[in-house]
Short mmCIF file of C-alpha atoms in Angstrom, two decimals:
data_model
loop_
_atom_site.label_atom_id
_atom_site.label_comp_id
_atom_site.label_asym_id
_atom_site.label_seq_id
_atom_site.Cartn_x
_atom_site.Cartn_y
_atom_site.Cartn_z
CA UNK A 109 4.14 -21.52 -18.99
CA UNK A 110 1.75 -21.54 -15.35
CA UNK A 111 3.33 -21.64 -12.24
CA UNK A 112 4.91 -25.09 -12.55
CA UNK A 113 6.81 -23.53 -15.50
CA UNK A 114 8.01 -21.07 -12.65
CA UNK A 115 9.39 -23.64 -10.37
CA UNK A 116 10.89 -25.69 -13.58
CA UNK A 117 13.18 -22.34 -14.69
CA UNK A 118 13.71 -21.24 -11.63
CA UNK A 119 15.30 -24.38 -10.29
CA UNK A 120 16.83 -24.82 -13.62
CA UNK A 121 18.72 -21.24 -13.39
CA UNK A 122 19.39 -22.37 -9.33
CA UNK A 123 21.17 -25.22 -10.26
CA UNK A 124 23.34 -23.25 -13.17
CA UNK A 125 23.72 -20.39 -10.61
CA UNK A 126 26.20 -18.23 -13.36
CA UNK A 127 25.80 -15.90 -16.21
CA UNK A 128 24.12 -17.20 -19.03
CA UNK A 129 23.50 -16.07 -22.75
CA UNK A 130 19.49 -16.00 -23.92
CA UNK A 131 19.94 -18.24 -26.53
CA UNK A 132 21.96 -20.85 -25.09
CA UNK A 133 19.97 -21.19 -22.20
CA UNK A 134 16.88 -21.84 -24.29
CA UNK A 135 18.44 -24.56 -26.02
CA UNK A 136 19.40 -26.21 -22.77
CA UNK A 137 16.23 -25.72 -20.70
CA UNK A 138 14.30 -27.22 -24.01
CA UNK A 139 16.88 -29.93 -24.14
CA UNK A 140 17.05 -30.98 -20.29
CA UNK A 141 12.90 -30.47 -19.90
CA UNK A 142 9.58 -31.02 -21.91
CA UNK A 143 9.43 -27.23 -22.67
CA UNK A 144 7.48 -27.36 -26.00
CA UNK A 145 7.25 -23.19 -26.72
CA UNK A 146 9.34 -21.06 -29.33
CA UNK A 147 11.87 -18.90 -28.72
CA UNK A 148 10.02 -15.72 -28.46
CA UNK A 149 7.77 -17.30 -25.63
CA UNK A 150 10.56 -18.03 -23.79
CA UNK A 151 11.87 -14.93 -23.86
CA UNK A 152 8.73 -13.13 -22.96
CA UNK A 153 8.61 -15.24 -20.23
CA UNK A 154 12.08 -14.48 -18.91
CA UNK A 155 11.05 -10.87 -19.10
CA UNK A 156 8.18 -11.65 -16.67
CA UNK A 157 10.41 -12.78 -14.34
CA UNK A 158 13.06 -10.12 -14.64
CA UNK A 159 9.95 -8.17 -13.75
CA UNK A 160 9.37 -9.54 -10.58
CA UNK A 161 12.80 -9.43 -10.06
CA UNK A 162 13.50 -13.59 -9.80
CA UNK A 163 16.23 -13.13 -12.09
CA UNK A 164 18.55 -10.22 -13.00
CA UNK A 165 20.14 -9.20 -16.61
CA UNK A 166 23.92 -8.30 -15.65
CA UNK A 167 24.07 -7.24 -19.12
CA UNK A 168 22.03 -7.07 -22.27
CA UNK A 169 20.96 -10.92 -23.29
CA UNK A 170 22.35 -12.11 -20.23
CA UNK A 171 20.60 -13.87 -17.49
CA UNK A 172 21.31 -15.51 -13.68
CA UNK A 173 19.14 -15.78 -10.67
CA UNK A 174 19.63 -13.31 -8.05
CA UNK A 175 18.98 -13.96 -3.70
CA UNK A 176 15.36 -13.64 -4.28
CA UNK A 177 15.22 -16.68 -6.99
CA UNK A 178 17.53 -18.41 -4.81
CA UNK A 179 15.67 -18.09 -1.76
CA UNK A 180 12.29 -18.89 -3.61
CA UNK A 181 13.48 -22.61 -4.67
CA UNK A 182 15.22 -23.17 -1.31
CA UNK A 183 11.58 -22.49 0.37
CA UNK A 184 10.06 -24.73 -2.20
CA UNK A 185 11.93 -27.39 -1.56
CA UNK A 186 12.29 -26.74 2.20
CA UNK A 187 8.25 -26.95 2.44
CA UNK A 188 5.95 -29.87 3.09
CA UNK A 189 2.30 -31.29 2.75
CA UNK A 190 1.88 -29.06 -0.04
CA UNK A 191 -0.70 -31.09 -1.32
CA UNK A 192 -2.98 -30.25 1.66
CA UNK A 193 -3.94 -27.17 -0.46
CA UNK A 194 -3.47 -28.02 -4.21
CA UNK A 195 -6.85 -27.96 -5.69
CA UNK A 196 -8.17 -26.85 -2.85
CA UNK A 197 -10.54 -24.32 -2.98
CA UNK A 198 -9.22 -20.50 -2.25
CA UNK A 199 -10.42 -19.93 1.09
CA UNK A 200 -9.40 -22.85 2.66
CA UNK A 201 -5.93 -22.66 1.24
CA UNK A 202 -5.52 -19.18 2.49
CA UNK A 203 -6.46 -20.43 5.88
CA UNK A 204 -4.12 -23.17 5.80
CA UNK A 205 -1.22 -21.15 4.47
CA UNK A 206 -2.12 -18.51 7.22
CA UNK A 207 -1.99 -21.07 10.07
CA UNK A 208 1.93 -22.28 9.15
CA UNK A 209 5.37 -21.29 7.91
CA UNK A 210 5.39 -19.16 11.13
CA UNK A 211 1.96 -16.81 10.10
CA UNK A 212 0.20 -18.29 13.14
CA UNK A 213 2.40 -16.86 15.84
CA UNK A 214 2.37 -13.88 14.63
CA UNK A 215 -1.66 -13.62 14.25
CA UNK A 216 -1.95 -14.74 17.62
CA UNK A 217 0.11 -12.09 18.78
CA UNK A 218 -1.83 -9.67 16.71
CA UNK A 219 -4.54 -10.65 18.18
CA UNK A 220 -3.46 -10.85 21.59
CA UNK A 221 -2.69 -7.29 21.59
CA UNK A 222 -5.93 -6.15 19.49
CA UNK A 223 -3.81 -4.94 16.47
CA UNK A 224 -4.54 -5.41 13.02
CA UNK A 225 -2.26 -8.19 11.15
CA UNK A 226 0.24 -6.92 9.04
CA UNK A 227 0.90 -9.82 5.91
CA UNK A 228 4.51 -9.63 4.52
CA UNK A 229 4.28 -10.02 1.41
CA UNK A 230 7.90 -10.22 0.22
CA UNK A 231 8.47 -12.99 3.12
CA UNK A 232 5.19 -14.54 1.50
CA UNK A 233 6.09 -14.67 -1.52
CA UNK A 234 9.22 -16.71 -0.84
CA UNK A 235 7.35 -19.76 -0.46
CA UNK A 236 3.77 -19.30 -2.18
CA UNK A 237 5.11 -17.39 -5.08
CA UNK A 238 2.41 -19.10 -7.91
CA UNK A 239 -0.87 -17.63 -5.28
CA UNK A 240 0.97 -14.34 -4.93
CA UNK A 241 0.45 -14.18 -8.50
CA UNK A 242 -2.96 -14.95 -8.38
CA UNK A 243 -3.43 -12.17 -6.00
CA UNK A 244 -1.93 -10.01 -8.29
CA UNK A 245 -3.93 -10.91 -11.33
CA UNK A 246 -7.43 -10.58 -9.33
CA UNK A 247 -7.16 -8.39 -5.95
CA UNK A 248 -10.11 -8.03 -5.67
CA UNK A 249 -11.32 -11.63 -5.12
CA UNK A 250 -8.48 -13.36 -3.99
CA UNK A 251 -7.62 -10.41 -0.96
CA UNK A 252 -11.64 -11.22 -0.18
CA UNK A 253 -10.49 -14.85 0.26
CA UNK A 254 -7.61 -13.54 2.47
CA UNK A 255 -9.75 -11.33 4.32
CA UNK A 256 -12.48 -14.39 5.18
CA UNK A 257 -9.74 -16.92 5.60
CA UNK A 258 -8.69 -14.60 8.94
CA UNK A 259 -11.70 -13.68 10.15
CA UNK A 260 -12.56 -17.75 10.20
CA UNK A 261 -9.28 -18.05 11.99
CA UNK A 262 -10.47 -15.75 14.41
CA UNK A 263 -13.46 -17.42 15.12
CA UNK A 264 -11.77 -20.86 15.30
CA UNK A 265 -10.32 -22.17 18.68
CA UNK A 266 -6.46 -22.19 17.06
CA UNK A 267 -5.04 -20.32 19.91
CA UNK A 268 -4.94 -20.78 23.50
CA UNK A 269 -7.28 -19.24 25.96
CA UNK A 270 -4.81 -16.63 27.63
CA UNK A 271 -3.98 -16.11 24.15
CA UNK A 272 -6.62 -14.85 22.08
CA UNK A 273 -9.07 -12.43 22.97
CA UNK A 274 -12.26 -11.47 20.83
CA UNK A 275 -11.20 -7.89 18.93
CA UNK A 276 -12.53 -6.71 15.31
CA UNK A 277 -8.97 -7.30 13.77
CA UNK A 278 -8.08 -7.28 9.72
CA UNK A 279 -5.64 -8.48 7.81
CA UNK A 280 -3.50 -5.57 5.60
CA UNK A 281 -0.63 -6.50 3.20
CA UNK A 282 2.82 -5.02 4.02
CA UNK A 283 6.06 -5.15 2.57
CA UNK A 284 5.04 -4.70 -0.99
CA UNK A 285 7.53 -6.33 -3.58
CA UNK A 286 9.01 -3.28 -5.19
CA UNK A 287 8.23 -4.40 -9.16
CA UNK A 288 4.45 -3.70 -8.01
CA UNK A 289 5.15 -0.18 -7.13
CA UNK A 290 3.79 2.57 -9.79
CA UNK A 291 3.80 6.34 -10.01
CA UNK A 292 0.89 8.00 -8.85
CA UNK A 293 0.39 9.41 -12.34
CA UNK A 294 0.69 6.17 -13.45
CA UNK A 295 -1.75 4.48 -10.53
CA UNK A 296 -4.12 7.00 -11.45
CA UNK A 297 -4.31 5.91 -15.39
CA UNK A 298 -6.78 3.32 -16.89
CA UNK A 299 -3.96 0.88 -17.37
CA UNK A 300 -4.04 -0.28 -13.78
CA UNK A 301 -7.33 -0.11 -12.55
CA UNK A 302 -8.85 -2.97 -10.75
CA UNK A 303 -4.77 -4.09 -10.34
CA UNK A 304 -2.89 -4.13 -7.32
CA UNK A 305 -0.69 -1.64 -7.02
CA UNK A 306 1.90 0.06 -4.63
CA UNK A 307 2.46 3.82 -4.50
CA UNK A 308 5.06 5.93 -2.21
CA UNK A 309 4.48 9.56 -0.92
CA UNK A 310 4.20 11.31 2.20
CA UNK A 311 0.68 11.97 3.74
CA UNK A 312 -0.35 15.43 3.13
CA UNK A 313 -4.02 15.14 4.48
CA UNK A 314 -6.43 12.80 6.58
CA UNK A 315 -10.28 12.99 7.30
CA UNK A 316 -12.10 12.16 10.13
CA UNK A 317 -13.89 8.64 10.56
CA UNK A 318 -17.37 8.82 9.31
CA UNK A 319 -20.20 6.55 8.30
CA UNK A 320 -21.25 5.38 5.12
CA UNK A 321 -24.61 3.87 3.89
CA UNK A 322 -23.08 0.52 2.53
CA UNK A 323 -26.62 -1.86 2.09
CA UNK A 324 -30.52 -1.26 2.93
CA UNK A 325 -33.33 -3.49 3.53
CA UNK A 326 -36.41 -2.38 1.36
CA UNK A 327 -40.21 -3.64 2.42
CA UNK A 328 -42.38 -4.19 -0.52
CA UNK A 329 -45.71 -1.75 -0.03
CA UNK A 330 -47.95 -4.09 -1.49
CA UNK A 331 -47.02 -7.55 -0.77
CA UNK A 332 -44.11 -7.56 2.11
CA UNK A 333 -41.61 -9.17 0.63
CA UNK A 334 -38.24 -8.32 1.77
CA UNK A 335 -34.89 -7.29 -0.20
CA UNK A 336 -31.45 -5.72 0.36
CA UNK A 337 -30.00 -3.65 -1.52
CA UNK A 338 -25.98 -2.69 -1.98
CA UNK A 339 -25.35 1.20 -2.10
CA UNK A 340 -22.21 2.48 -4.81
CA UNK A 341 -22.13 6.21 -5.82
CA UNK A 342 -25.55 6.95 -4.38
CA UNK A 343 -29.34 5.24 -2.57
CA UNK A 344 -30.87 3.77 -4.69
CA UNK A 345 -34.35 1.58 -3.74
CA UNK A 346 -35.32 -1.72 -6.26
CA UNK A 347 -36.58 -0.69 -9.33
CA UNK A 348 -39.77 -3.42 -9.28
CA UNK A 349 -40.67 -6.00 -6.94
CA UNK A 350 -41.58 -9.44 -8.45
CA UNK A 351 -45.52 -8.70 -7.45
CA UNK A 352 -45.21 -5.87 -10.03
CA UNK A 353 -45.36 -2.72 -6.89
CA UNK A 354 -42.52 -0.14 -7.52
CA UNK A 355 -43.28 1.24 -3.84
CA UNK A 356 -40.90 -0.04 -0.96
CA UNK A 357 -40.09 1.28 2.38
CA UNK A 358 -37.03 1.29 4.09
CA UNK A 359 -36.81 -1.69 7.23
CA UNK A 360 -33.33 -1.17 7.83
CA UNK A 361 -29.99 0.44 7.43
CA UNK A 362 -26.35 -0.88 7.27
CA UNK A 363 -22.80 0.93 7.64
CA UNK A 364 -19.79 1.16 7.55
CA UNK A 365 -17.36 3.56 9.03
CA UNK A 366 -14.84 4.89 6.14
CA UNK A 367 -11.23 7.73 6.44
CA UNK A 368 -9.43 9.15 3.37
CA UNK A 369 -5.68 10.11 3.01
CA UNK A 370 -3.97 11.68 0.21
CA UNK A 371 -0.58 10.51 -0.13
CA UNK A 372 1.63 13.13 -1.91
CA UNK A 373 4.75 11.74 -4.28
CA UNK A 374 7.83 12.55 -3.90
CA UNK A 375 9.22 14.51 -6.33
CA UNK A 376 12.79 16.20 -7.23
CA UNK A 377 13.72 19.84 -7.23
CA UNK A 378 12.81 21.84 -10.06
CA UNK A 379 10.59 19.57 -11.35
CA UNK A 380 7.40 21.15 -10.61
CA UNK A 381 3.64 20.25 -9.28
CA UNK A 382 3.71 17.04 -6.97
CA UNK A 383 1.06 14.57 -7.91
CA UNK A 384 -1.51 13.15 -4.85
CA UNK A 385 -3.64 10.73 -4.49
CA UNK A 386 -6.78 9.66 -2.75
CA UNK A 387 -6.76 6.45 -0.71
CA UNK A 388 -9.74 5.82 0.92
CA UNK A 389 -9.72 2.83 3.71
CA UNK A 390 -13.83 1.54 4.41
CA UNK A 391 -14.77 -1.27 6.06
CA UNK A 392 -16.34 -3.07 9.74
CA UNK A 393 -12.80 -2.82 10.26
CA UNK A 394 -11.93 0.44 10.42
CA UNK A 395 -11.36 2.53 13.33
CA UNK A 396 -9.59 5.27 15.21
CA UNK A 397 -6.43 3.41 15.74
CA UNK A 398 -5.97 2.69 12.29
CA UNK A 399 -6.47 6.23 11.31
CA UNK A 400 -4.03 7.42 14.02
CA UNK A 401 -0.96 4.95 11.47
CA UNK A 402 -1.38 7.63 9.15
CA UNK A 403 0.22 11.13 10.24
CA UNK A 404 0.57 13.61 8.48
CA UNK A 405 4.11 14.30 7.22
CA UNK A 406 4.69 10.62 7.28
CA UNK A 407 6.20 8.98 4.37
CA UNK A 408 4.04 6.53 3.63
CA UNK A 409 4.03 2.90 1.07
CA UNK A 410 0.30 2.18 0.31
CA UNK A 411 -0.85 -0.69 -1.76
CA UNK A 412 -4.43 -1.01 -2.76
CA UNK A 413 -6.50 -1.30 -6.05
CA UNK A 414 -7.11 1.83 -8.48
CA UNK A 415 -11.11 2.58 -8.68
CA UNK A 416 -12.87 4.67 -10.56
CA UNK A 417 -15.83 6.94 -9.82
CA UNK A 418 -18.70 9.56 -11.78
CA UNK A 419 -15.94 12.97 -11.68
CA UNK A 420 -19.40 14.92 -12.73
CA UNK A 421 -23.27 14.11 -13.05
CA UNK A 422 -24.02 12.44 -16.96
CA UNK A 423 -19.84 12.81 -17.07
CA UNK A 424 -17.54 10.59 -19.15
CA UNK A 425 -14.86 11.98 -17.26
CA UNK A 426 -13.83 9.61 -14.31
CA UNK A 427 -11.54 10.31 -11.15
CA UNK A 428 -9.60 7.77 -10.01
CA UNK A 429 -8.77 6.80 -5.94
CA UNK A 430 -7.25 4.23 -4.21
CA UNK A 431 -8.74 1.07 -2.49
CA UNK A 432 -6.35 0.60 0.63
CA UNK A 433 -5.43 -2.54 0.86
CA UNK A 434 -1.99 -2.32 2.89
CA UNK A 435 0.52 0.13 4.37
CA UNK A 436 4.04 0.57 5.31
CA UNK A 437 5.73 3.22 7.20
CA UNK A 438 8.71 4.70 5.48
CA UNK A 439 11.73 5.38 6.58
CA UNK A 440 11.40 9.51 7.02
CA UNK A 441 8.87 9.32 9.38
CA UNK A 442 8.33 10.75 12.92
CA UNK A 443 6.57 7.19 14.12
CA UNK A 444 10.07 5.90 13.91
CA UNK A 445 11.79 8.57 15.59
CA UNK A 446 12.06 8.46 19.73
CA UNK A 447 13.79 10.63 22.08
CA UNK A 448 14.88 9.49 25.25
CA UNK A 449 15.55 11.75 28.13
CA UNK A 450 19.25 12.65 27.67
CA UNK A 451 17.98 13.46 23.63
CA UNK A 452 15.51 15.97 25.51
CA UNK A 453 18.21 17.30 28.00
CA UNK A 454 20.28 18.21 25.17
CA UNK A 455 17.50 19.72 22.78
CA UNK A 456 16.84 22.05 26.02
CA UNK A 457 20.14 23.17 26.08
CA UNK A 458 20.04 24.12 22.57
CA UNK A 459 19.52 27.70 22.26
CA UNK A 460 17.34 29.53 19.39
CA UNK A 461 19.61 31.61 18.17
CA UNK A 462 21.78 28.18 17.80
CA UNK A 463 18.82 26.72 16.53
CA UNK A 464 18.20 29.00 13.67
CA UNK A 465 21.78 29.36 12.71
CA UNK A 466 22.43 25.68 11.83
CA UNK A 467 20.59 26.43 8.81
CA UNK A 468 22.44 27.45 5.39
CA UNK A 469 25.25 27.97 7.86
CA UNK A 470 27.14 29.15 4.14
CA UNK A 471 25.19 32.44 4.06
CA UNK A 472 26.17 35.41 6.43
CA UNK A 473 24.44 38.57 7.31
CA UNK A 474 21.38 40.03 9.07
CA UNK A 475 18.70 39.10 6.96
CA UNK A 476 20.01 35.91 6.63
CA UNK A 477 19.14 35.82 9.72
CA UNK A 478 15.57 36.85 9.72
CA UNK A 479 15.07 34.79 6.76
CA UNK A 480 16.41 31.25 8.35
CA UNK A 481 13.98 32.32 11.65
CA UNK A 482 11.09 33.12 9.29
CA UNK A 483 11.84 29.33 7.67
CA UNK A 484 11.68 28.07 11.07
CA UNK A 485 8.68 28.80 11.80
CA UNK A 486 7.07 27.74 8.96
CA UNK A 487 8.52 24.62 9.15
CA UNK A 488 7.56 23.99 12.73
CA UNK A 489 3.90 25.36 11.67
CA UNK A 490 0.90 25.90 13.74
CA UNK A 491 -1.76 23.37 15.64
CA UNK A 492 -4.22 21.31 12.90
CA UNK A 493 -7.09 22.79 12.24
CA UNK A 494 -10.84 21.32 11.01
CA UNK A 495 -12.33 22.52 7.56
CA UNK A 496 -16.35 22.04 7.32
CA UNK A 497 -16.08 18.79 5.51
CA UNK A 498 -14.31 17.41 8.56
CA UNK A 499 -11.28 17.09 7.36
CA UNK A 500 -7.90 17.46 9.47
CA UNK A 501 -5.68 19.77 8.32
CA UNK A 502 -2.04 20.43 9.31
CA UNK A 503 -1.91 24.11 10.80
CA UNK A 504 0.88 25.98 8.35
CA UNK A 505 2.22 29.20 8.56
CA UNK A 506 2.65 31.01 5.64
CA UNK A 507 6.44 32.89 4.73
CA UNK A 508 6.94 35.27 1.92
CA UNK A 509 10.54 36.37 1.25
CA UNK A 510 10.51 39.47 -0.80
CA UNK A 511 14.35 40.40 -0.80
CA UNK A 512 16.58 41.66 -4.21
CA UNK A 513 18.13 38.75 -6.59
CA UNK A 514 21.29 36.49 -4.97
CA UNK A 515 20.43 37.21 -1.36
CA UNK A 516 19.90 33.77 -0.93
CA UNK A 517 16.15 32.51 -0.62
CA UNK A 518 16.38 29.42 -2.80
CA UNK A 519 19.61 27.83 -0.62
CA UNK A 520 17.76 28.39 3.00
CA UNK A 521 14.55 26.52 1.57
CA UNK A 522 16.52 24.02 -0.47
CA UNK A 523 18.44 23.57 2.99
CA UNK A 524 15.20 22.91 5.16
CA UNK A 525 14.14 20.44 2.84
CA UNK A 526 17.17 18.57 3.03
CA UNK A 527 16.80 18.77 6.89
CA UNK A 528 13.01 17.87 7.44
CA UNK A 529 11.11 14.80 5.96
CA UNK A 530 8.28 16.90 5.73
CA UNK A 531 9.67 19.89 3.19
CA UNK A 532 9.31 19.70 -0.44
CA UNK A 533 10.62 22.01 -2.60
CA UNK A 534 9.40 22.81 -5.73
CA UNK A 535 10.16 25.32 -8.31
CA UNK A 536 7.62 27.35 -10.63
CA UNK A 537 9.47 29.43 -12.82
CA UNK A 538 7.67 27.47 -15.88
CA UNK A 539 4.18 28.62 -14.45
CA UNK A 540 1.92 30.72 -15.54
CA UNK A 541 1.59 34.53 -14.54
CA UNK A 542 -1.68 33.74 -12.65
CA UNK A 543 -0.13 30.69 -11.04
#
């Protein structure tokens, strides 16, 4: 089946809109269409779409469209002039798509305010469900598309004067359907790379923005001639010029600024190391106001494409990092938290005695006490420092309770991390003695 197979089930399942066994509905969708596949292709199908969670299985070999199904057909049918994109070629549909369905207003307010564009992709995907799929089966390309499609809207007189101003924005993808969301171990295996993929964490380190040799233009020694050359892992001038010379100079260098963040998963107490990963943002794009959307502490939803680089010199061992491709703020995060003045009145009246008592408020005694003050302090930490490889790093204090057995140290820090989005516990009784 290809996307008009999609449409054709989908609609089918719409206009049954109840429970229905596997094998009955394959002998009516084969009966009431042209379907010509077998019964295992079918099913395989269905699975796909149970994936991307069009359908729903109420119970084992049962099937029915759920609100997102639903809501897919009723945009399908709601749109018009289609056709102005089928067999179009990719960069013009993206433009069109871009520029209607309600995507232009919010680009030109984007733009109007010098902000990058933030595509929703579950809101997207409600009407152009077949080219989210594309995007899915070849990032790479098709979010190049995307990415060209804006910038030629930028450039393009679509908006009103007072409207648009000139600014270096980018288009990110938000909102990341939830069946494209992996496990950071899982992100970081060779089964996804060069996939799009979403991962959720909070962000336990930034770097600063710094420049990256991205392209160089050579000068051939002997005859002149003129070449550029794209930079991966390392500089690297043309091997031979057609003249036969193997001497070039450089004429000219081109970059790009690039920022890393390592976005830390989530993980459940007691069950040991959390798992991070590297997502590294480069581009003409990038700048300090897009660095400043990722604070540390924040929980963070990052889509982007697994890549993998050289771990060692002649190595057959490879690291893997993330492409960042889009971003969404979680809920735990202190972006969305503001406190208005009679918040701050009240937090003033709040003493620190009162402060440090509203933790583990089951436990009594004096160095109870002490040991919910020490926990404060680590958890409110100390000012972010800057290592040597210009990274930013969040200023901790360190606490070490060293009191007998059953005096309570696990329940205070299990407490804070139920109080701050920015605790984690984690328990190492299965480590080594070294560890």
């Amino acid at each position: 089946m290809d996307h008009t197979g999609i449409k054709s089930l989908l609609k089918f399942l719409y206009k049954k809109d109840c429970q229905i066994q596997l094998k009955k509905l394959f002998q009516e969708y084969k009966e009431k269409t042209d379907y010509q596949g077998d019964y295992s292709a079918f099913t395989t199908f269905l699975s796909r779409l149970n994936k991307k969670e069009l359908v729903k299985k109420p119970k084992r070999g049962v099937y029915q469209i759920n609100d997102r199904g639903k809501n897919a057909v009723e945009a399908w049918d709601k749109e018009k002039n289609r056709s102005k994109y089928n067999g179009v070629e990719y960069d013009d549909k993206y433009e069109t798509i871009l520029l209607k369905n309600g995507f232009k207003e919010e680009i030109g307010k984007a733009l109007h305010e010098q902000k990058h564009f933030l595509l929703d992709l579950s809101e997207f995907s409600k009407q152009h469900m077949d080219i989210l799929e594309e995007l899915e089966e070849n990032p790479e390309i098709e979010y190049n598309y995307l990415s060209e499609a804006f910038k030629r809207i930028q450039e393009r007189n679509y908006f009103k004067k007072d409207f648009f101003q000139k600014t270096e924005s980018h288009i990110f993808l938000s909102n990341i359907p939830g069946y494209l969301r992996k496990s950071i171990v899982s992100a970081k295996s060779s089964k996804y790379l060069g996939e799009l993929v979403s991962v959720e964490g909070m962000v336990v380190q930034k770097t600063e923005l710094h420049p990256v040799l991205v392209k160089t233009e050579y000068e051939c020694v002997n005859c002149g001639d003129r070449v550029v050359k794209e930079h991966k892992d390392k500089e690297k001038p043309p091997h031979k010029c057609d003249c036969g010379s193997r001497s070039f100079d450089s004429v000219k260098n081109i970059y790009e600024d690039v920022f890393s963040v390592w976005i830390q998963e989530n993980m459940d107490e007691g069950v040991g190391k959390s798992q991070d990963i590297q997502v590294v943002f480069q581009g003409s794009y990038v700048d300090e106001k897009l660095r400043n959307r990722f604070t540390v502490g924040n929980q963070m939803k990052v889509a982007g494409i697994p890549r993998d680089i050289e771990a060692d010199n002649n190595s057959l061992k490879r690291n893997v990092y993330l492409e960042g491709l889009g971003f969404d703020i979680g809920e735990l995060s202190w972006d969305n938290v503001e406190l208005t003045d009679k918040d701050k009145k009240k937090l003033e009246k709040i003493s620190r005695e009162k402060f440090i008592n509203s933790h583990a408020t089951h436990l009594v005694g004096e160095d109870t006490f002490l040991m919910r003050k020490a926990g404060c302090i680590g958890v409110v930490g100390a000012h972010d420092r800057k290592t040597t490889k210009r990274k930013t790093m969040r200023g901790n204090i360190h606490v070490l309770f060293v009191t007998p057995p059953s005096e309570g140290k696990s329940d205070i820090l299990k407490s804070f991390c139920r109080i701050y989005p920015r605790s984690e516990y984690a328990d190492c009784t299965n480590s080594t003695a070294t560890g």
